[in-house]
Coordinates of C-alpha atoms and ligand atoms in Angstrom, one line a residue:
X1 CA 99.4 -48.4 -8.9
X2 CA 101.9 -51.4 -8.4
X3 CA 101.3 -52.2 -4.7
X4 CA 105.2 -53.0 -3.4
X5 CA 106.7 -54.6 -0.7
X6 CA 107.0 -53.3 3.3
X7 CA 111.1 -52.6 3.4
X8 CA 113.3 -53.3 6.3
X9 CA 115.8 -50.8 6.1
X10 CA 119.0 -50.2 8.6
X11 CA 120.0 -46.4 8.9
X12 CA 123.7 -46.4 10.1
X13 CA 124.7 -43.0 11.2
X14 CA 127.7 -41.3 13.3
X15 CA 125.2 -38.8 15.0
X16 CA 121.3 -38.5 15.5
X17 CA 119.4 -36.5 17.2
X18 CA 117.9 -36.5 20.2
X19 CA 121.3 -38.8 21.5
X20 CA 124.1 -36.8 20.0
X21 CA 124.6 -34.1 17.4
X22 CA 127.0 -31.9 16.3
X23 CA 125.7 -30.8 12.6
X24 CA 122.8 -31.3 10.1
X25 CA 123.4 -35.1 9.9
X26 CA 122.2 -35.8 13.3
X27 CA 118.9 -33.8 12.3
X28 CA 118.2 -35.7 9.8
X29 CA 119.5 -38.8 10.4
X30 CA 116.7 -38.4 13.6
X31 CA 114.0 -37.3 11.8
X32 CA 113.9 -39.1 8.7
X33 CA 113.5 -42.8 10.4
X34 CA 110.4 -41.1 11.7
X35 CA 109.0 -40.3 8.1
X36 CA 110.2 -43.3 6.4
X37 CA 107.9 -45.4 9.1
X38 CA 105.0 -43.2 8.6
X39 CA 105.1 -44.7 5.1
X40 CA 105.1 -48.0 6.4
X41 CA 108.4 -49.3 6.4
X42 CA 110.3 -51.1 9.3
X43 CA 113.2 -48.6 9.4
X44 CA 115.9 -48.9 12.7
X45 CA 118.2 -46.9 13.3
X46 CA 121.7 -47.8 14.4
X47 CA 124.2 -45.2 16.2
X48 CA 127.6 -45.9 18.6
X49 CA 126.6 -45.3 22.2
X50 CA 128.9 -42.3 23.2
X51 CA 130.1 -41.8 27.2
X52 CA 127.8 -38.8 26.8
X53 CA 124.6 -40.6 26.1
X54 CA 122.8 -41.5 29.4
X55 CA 121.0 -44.8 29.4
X56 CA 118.9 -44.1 32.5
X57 CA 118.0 -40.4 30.6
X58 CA 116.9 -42.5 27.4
X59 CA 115.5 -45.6 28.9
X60 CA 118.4 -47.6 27.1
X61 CA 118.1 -51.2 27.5
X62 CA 120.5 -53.9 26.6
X63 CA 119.7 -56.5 24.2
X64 CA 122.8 -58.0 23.2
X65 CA 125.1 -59.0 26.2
X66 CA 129.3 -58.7 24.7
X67 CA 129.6 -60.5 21.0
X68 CA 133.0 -60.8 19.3
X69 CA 133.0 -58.6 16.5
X70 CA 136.7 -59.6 13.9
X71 CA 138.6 -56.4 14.1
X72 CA 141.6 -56.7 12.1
X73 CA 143.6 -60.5 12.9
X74 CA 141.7 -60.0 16.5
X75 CA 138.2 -59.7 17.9
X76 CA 136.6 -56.8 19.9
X77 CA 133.8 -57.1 22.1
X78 CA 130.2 -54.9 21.5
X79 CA 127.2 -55.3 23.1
X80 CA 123.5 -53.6 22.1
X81 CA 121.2 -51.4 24.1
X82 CA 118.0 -50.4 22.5
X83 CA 115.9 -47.2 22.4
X84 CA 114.0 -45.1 20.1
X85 CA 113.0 -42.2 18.5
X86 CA 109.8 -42.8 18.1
X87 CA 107.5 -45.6 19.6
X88 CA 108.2 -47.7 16.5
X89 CA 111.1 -46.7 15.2
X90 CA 114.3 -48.9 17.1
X91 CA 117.7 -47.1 17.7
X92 CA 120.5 -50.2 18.7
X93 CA 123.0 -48.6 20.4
X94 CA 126.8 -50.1 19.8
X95 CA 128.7 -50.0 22.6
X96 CA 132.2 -50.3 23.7
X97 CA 134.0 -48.2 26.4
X98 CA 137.3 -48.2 24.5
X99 CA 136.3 -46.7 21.9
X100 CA 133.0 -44.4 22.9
X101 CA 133.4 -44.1 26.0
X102 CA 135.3 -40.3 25.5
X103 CA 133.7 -37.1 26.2
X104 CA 133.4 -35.6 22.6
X105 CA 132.2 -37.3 19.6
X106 CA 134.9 -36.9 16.9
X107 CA 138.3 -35.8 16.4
X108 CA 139.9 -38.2 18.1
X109 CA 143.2 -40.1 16.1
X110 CA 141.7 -43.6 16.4
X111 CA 138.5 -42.0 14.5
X112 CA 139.3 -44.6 11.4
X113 CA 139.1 -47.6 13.7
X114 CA 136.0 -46.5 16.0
X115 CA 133.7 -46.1 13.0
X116 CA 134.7 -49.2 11.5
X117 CA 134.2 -51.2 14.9
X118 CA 130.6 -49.2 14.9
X119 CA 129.9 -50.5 11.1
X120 CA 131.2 -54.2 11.5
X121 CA 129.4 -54.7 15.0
X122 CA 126.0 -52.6 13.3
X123 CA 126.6 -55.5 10.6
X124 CA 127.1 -58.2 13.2
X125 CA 124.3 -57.6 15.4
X126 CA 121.8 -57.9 12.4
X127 CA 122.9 -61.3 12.4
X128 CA 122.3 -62.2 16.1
X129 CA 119.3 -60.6 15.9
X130 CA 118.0 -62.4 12.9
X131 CA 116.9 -59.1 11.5
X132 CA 117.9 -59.4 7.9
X133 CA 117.4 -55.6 6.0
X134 CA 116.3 -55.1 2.4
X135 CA 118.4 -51.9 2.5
X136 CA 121.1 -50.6 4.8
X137 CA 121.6 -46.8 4.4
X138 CA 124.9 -45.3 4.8
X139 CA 125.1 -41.6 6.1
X140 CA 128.8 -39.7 5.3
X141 CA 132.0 -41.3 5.7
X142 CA 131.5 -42.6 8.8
X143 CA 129.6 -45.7 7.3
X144 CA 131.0 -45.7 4.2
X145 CA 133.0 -49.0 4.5
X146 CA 129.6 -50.8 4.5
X147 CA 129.0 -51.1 1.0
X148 CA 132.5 -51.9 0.7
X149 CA 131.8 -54.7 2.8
X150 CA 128.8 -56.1 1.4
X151 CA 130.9 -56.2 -2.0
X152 CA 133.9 -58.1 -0.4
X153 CA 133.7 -59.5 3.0
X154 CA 130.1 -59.9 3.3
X155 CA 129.5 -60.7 -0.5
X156 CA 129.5 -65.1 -0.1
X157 CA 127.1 -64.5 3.6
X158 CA 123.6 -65.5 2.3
X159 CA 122.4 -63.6 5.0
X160 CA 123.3 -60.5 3.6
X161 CA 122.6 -62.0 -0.7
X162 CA 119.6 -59.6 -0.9
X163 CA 120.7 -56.5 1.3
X164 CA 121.4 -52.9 -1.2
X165 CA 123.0 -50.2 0.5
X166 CA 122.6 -46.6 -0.2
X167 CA 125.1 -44.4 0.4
X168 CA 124.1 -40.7 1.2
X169 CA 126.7 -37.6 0.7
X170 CA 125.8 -34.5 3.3
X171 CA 129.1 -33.2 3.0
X172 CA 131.6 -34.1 0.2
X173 CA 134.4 -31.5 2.1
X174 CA 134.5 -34.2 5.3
X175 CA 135.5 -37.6 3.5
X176 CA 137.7 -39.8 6.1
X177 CA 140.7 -39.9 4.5
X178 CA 143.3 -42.4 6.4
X179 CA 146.4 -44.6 5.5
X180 CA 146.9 -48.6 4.7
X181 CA 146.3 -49.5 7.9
X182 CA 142.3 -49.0 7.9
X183 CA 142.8 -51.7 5.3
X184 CA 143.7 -54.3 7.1
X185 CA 141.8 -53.1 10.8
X186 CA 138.7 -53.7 8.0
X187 CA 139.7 -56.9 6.8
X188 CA 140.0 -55.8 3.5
X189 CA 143.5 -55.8 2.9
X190 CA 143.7 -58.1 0.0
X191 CA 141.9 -55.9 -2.3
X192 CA 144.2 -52.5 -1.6
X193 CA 143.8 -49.1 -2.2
X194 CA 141.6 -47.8 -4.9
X195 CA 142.8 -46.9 -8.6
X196 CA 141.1 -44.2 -10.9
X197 CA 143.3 -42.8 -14.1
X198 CA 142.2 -39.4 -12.8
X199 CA 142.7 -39.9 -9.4
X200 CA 146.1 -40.4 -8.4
X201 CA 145.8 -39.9 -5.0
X202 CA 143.0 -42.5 -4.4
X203 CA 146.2 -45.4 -5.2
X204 CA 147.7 -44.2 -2.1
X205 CA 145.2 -43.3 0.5
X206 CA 142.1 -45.1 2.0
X207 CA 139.4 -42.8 1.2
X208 CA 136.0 -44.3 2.9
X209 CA 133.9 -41.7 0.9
X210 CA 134.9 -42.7 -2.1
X211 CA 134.6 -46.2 -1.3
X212 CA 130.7 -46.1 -0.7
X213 CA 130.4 -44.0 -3.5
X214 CA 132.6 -46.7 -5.6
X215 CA 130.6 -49.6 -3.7
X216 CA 127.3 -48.7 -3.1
X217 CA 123.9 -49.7 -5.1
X218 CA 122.7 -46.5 -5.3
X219 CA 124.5 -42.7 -4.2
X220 CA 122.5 -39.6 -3.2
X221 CA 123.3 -36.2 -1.7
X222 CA 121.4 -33.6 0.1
X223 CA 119.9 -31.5 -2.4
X224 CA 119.7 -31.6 -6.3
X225 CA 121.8 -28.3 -6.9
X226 CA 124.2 -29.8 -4.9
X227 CA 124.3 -33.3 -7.1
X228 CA 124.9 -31.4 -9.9
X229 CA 127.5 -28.7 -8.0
X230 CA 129.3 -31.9 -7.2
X231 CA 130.5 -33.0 -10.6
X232 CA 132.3 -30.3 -11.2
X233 CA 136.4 -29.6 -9.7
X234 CA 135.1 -26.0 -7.8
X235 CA 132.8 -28.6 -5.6
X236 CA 133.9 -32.0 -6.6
X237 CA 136.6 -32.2 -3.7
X238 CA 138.9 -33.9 -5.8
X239 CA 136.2 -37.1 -6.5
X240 CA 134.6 -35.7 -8.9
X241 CA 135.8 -37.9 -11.7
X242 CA 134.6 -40.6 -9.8
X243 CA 130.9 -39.2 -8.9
X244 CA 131.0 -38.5 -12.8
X245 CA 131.6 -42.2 -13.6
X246 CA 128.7 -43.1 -11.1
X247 CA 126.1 -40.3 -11.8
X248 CA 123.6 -42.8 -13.6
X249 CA 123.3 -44.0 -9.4
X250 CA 124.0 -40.5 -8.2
X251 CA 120.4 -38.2 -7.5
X252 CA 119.3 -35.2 -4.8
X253 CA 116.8 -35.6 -2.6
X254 CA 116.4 -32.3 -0.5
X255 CA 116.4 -32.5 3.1
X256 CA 113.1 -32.0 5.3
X257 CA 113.1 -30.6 8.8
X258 CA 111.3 -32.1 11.7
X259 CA 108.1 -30.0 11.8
X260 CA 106.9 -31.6 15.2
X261 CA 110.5 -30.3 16.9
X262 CA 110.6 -27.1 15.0
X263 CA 107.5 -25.8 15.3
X264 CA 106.9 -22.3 17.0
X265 CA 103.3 -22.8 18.1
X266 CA 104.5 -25.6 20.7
X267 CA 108.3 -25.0 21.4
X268 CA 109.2 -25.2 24.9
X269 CA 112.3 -23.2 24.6
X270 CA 110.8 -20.2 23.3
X271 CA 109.2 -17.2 25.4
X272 CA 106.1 -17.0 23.2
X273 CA 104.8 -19.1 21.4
X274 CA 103.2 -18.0 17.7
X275 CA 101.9 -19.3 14.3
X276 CA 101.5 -17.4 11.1
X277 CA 98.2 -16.1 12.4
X278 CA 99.5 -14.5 15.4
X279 CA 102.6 -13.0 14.6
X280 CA 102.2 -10.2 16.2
X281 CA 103.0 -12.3 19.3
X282 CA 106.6 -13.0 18.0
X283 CA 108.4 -9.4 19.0
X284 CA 108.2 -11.0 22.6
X285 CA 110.5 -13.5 21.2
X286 CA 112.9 -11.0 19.9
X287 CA 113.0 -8.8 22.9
X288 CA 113.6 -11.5 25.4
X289 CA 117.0 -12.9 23.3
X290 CA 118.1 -9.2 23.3
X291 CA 118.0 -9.1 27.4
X292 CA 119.3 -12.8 27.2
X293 CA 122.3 -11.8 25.0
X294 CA 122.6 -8.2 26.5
X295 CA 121.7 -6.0 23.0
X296 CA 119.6 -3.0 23.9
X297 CA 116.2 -4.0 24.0
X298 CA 114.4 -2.4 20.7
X299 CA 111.7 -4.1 18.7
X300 CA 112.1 -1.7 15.5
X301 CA 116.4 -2.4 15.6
X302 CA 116.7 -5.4 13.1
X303 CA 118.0 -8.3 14.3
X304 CA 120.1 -10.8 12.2
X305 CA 121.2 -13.7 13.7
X306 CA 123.5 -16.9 12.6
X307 CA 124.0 -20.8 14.1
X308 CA 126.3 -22.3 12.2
X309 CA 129.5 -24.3 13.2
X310 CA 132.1 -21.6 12.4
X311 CA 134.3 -23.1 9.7
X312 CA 135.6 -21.6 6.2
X313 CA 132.4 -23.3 4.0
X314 CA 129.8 -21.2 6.3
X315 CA 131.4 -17.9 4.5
X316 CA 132.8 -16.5 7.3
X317 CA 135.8 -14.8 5.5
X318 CA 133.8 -13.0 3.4
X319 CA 131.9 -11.4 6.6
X320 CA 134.6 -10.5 8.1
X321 CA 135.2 -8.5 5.4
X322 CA 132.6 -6.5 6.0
X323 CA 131.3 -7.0 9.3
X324 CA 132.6 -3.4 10.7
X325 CA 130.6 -1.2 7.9
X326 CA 127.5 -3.6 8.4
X327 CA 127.6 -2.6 12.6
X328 CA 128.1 1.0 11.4
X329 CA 124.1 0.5 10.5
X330 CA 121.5 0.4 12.6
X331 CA 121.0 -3.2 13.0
X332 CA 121.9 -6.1 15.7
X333 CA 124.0 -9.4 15.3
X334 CA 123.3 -12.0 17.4
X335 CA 125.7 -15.4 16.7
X336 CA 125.9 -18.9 18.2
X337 CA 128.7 -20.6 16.6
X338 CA 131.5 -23.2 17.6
X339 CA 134.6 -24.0 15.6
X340 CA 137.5 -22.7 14.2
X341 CA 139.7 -20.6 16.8
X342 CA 140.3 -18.0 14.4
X343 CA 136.3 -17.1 13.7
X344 CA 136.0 -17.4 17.3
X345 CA 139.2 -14.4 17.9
X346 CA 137.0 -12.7 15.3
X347 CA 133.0 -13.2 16.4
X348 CA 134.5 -12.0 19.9
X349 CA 136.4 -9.0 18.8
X350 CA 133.3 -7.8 17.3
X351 CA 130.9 -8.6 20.4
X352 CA 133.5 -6.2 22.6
X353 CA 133.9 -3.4 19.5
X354 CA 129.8 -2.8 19.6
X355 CA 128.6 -4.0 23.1
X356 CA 124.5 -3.9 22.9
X357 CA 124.9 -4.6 19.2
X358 CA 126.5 -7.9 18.5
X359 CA 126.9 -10.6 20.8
X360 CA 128.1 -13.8 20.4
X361 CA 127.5 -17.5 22.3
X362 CA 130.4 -20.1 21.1
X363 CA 129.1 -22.7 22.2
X364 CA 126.8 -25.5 21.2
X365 CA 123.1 -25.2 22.6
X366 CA 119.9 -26.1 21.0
X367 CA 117.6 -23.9 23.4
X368 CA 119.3 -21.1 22.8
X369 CA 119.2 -21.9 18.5
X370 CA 115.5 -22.2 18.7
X371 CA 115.4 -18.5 21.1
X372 CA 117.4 -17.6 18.3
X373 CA 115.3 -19.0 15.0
X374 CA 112.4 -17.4 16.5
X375 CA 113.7 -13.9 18.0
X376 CA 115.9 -12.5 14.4
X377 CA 114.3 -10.8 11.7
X378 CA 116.8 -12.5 9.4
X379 CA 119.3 -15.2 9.2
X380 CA 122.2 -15.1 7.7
X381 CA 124.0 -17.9 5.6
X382 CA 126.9 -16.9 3.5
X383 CA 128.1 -20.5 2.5
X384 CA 131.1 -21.1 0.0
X385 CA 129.3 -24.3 -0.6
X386 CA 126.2 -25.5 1.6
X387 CA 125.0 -29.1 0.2
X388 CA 121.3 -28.6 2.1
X389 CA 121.6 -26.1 4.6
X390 CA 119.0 -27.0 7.6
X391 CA 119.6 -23.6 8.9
X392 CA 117.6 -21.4 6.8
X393 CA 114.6 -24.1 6.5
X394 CA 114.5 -23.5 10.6
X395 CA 114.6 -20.3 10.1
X396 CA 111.7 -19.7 7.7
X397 CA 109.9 -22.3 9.7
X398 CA 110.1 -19.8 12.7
X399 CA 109.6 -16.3 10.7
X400 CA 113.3 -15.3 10.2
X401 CA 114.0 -14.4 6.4
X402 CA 116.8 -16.0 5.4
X403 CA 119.9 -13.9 3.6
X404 CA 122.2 -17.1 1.3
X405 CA 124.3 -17.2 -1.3
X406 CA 122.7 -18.8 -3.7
X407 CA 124.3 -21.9 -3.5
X408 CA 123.3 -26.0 -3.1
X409 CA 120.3 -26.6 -1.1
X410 CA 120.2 -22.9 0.2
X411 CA 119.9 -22.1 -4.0
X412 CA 117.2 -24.6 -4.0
X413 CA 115.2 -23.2 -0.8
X414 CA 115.8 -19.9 -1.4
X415 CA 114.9 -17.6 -4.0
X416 CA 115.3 -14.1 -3.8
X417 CA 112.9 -11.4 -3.0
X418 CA 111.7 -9.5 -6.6
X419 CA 109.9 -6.6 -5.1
X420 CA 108.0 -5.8 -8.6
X421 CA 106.7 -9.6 -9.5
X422 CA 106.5 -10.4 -5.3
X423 CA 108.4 -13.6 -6.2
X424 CA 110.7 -14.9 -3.7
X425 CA 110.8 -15.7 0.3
X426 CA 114.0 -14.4 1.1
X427 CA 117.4 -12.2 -0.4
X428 CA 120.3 -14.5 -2.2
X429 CA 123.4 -13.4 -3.8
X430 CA 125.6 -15.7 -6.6
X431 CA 129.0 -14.6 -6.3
X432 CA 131.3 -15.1 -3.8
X433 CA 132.2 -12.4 -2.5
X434 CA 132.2 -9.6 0.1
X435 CA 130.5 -6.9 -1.2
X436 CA 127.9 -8.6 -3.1
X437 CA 127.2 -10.0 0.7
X438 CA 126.5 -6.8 1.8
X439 CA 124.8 -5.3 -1.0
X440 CA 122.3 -8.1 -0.1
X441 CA 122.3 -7.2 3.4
X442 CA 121.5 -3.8 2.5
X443 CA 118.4 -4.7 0.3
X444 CA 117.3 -6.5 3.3
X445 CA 117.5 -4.1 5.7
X446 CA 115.5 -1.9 2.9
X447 CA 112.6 -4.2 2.8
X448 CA 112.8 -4.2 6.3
X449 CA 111.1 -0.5 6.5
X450 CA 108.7 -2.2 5.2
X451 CA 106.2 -3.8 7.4
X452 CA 103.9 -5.0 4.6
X453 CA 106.4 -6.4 2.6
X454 CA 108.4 -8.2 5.6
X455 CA 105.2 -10.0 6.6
X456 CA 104.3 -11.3 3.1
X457 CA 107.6 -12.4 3.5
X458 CA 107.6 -14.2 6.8
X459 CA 104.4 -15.5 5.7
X460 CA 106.0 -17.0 2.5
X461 CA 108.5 -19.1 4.7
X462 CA 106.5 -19.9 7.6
X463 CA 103.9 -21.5 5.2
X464 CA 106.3 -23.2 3.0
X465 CA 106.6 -27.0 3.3
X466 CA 110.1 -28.0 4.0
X467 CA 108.7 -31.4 6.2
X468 CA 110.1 -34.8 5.2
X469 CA 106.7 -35.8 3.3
X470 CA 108.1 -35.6 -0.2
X471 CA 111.4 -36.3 0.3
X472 CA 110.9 -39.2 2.2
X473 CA 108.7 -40.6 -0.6
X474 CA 112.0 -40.0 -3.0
X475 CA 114.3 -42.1 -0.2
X476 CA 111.4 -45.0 -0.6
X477 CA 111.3 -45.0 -4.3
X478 CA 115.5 -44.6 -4.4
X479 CA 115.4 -47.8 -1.7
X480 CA 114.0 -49.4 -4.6
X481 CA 116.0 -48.7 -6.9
X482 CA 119.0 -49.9 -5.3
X483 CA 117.2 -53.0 -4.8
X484 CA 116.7 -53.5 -8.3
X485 CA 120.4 -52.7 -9.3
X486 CA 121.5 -54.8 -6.7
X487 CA 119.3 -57.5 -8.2
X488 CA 120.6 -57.0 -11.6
X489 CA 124.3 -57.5 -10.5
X490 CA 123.6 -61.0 -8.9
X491 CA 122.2 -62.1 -12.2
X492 CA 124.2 -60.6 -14.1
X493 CA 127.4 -62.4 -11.7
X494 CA 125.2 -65.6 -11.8
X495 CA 124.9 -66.1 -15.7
Ligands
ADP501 P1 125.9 -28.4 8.9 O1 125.3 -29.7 8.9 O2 126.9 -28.1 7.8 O3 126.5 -28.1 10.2 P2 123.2 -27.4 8.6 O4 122.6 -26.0 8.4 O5 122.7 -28.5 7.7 O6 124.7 -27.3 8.7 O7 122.7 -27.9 10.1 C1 123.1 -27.3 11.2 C2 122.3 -27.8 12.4 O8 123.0 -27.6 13.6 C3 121.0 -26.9 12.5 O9 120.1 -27.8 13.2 C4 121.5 -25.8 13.5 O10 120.5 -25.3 14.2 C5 122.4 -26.6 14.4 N1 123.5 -25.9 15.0 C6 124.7 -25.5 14.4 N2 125.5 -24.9 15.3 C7 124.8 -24.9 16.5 C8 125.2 -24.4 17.8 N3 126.3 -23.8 18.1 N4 124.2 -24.6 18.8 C9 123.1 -25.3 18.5 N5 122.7 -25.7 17.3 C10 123.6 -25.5 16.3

């Protein structure tokens, strides 16, 4: 086999766990690093250092004292503290009271301007560091003005002649769409908006996500259902005439799961531990959430549970729908959830309406998600769209059968239970809607009688291999690829 080169690769990302997270991009912008440098490449990881990140709790330290970094006509000030995810893979910290220095991590108006100053002082720090990357990957819109940049403003820097970027999509719906002015706070307001003949909207707004997807050597999203999925106008988001132009550079890799952190047979959160040869054990698990979130104590009741941020794609309408007839069963609901004020009205309507039957945390809490992954019988994931979907890989991980529509990554993790052939690790539906939702439900709870069949179906997930391994291996050989595109284009511009 061609032996190839060691790469240096930057990972730019908004969130990343253990520091700060809020969704799946902070799992896997934490645990991919990790896999990346068990196959031998210098990956760092670069992240904003947030007010709520505590140095002394992380053993930050600073290695770059206050450098200018040219923010529109003017120049901010960022300096660098180091930590790490793992003992050899570096996260540089940017920091900057003005901007970070808040207690939440987005939402905030200036949200254009703070990821920009996190990108150009990511970019700028490379430099004082003499660190030069072969790649620098790009994670949601957040750092999408990077490969921008290294087409424009960065294009004439010899420092940065051989660097590709990569531009990874987790969630097309979120795509950082602002006015003229980002333009010229990114010093790029001589090339102005965008222009597609399909895309009308693009000449008027700055749409960062469709810049890196416009800029970048090579595009990828978070599952290959969803790739596809995204081409289309019902999941395109309005860019999908451009992602059509660029799908010779556009693949799915499927996200992995860190199998050190999720792994029942050592979590610390959990009341008893278990593997798949002792699951006998796990009913402990499921008995002490039920006094934990006040549901009468049964081990036969089955429990479903659901962690999700509580928005419209996580298929929330269509429960609501039918939530009332499914608590009219004998089952339990268990939900930790934050989001939109109108799922939290309705999650807490239902908690009061069937006390010791549903209850519901709206808050953000990973203890209480891993009590959770490892004390349900199922899991429930009704997306509109889901481009991976970390939730029901936990899940399986853990021995909680997952119940999806069959949609994005959850249609390529999940594949629905055929009692006759004994294909399948968990129950999917296709259409959107309410009552094919609960007809799944019902089939679950069905299967449920029956012991034999639920444990050949725990079994199925728990043994399943959703770790990075794999898809780690895709990232490497994609790296590549954008090397080589990126090559082709200097000579290409050179002849
Ligand atoms: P998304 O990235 O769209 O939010 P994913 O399923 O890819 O959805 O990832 C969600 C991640 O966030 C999972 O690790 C899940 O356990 C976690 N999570 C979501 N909501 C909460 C919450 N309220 N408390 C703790 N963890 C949560």
């Amino acid at each position: 086999m061609e032996e190839r080169k060691h790469l240096k690769i930057l990972s730019l990302s908004a969130e990343a766990v253990p520091f700060a997270k809020t969704g799946g991009l902070a799992d896997v912008a934490g645990s991919l690093p990790k896999a990346i440098r068990a196959l031998g490449h210098d990956v760092r990881v670069a992240m904003p250092r947030y007010g709520r990140i505590d140095p002394a709790k992380f053993q930050l330290r600073e290695i770059l004292p206050a450098f200018p970094v040219p923010m529109d006509k003017q120049m901010e000030e960022a300096a660098v503290l180091q930590g790490s995810i793992a003992p050899d893979v570096p996260v540089y910290f940017i920091e900057n009271a003005k901007y970070y220095d808040r207690d939440g991590i987005y939402m905030y108006p200036d949200d254009a301007e703070r990821f920009i100053f996190f990108c150009r002082s990511s970019l700028e720090m490379l430099k004082r560091l003499g660190w030069c990357p072969d790649i620098i990957h790009c994670h949601d819109w957040h750092t999408a003005i990077v490969p921008n940049w290294l087409k424009t403003v960065y294009k004439d820097d010899p420092f940065f002649s051989r660097t590709a970027s990569i531009y990874t999509i987790h969630n097309l719906a979120y795509q950082g769409i602002f006015g003229y002015r980002v333009l010229e706070i990114a010093g790029i307001a001589e090339y102005g908006f965008m222009y597609h003949p399909e895309m009308a909207d693009l000449a008027e707004v700055v749409d960062l996500m469709a810049r890196g997807i416009y800029f970048a050597d090579a595009i990828n999203t978070v599952s290959e259902r969803y790739a596809q999925e995204i081409l289309t106008p019902e999941y395109g988001e309005k860019l999908d005439p451009l992602l059509r132009d660029h799908r010779d550079r556009l693949s799915g890799i499927l996200n992995g799961i860190d199998y050190e952190v999720m792994n029942p047979a050592t979590d610390k959160y959990i009341a008893q531990n278990y593997d798949v040869h002792s699951l006998d054990k796990r009913v402990q698990n499921k008995l002490a959430l039920q006094r934990e979130a006040g549901l009468t104590e049964n081990a036969a009741t089955p429990l479903m549970g659901i962690i999700s941020r509580l928005t419209d794609q996580k298929g929330f309408d269509i429960l609501g729908d039918v939530l009332d007839h499914l608590l009219d069963l004998d089952l339990q609901f268990v939900v930790l959830g934050t989001g939109d004020p109108h799922y939290h009205e309705m999650f807490s309507h239902i908690a009061q309406a069937y006390p010791g039957k549903a209850a519901v945390f709206l808050t953000f809490n990973a203890a209480l998600a891993q009590k959770i992954y490892a004390g349900t019988d199922m899991f429930l994931m009704p997306s509109r769209f889901e481009p991976c979907g970390l939730g029901q890989m936990m899940a399986m991980r853990y021995g909680s059968v997952p119940i999806v529509r069959a949609i994005g990554g959850l249609a390529d993790t999940v594949q629905d239970w055929n009692p006759r052939s004994g294909e399948g690790n968990g129950f999917s539906f296709v259409r959107y809607d309410r009552w094919a939702l609960f007809a799944t439900i019902l089939r679950a709870l069905e299967n449920y009688k029956y012991e034999e069949t639920w444990h050949k179906l725990q079994v199925k997930g728990m043994t399943a291999d959703f770790s990075w391994g794999a898809s780690a291996r895709k990232y490497v050989d994609l790296y590549f690829r954008a090397l080589a595109a990126r090559d082709q284009e200097t000579r290409a511009e050179s002849q």
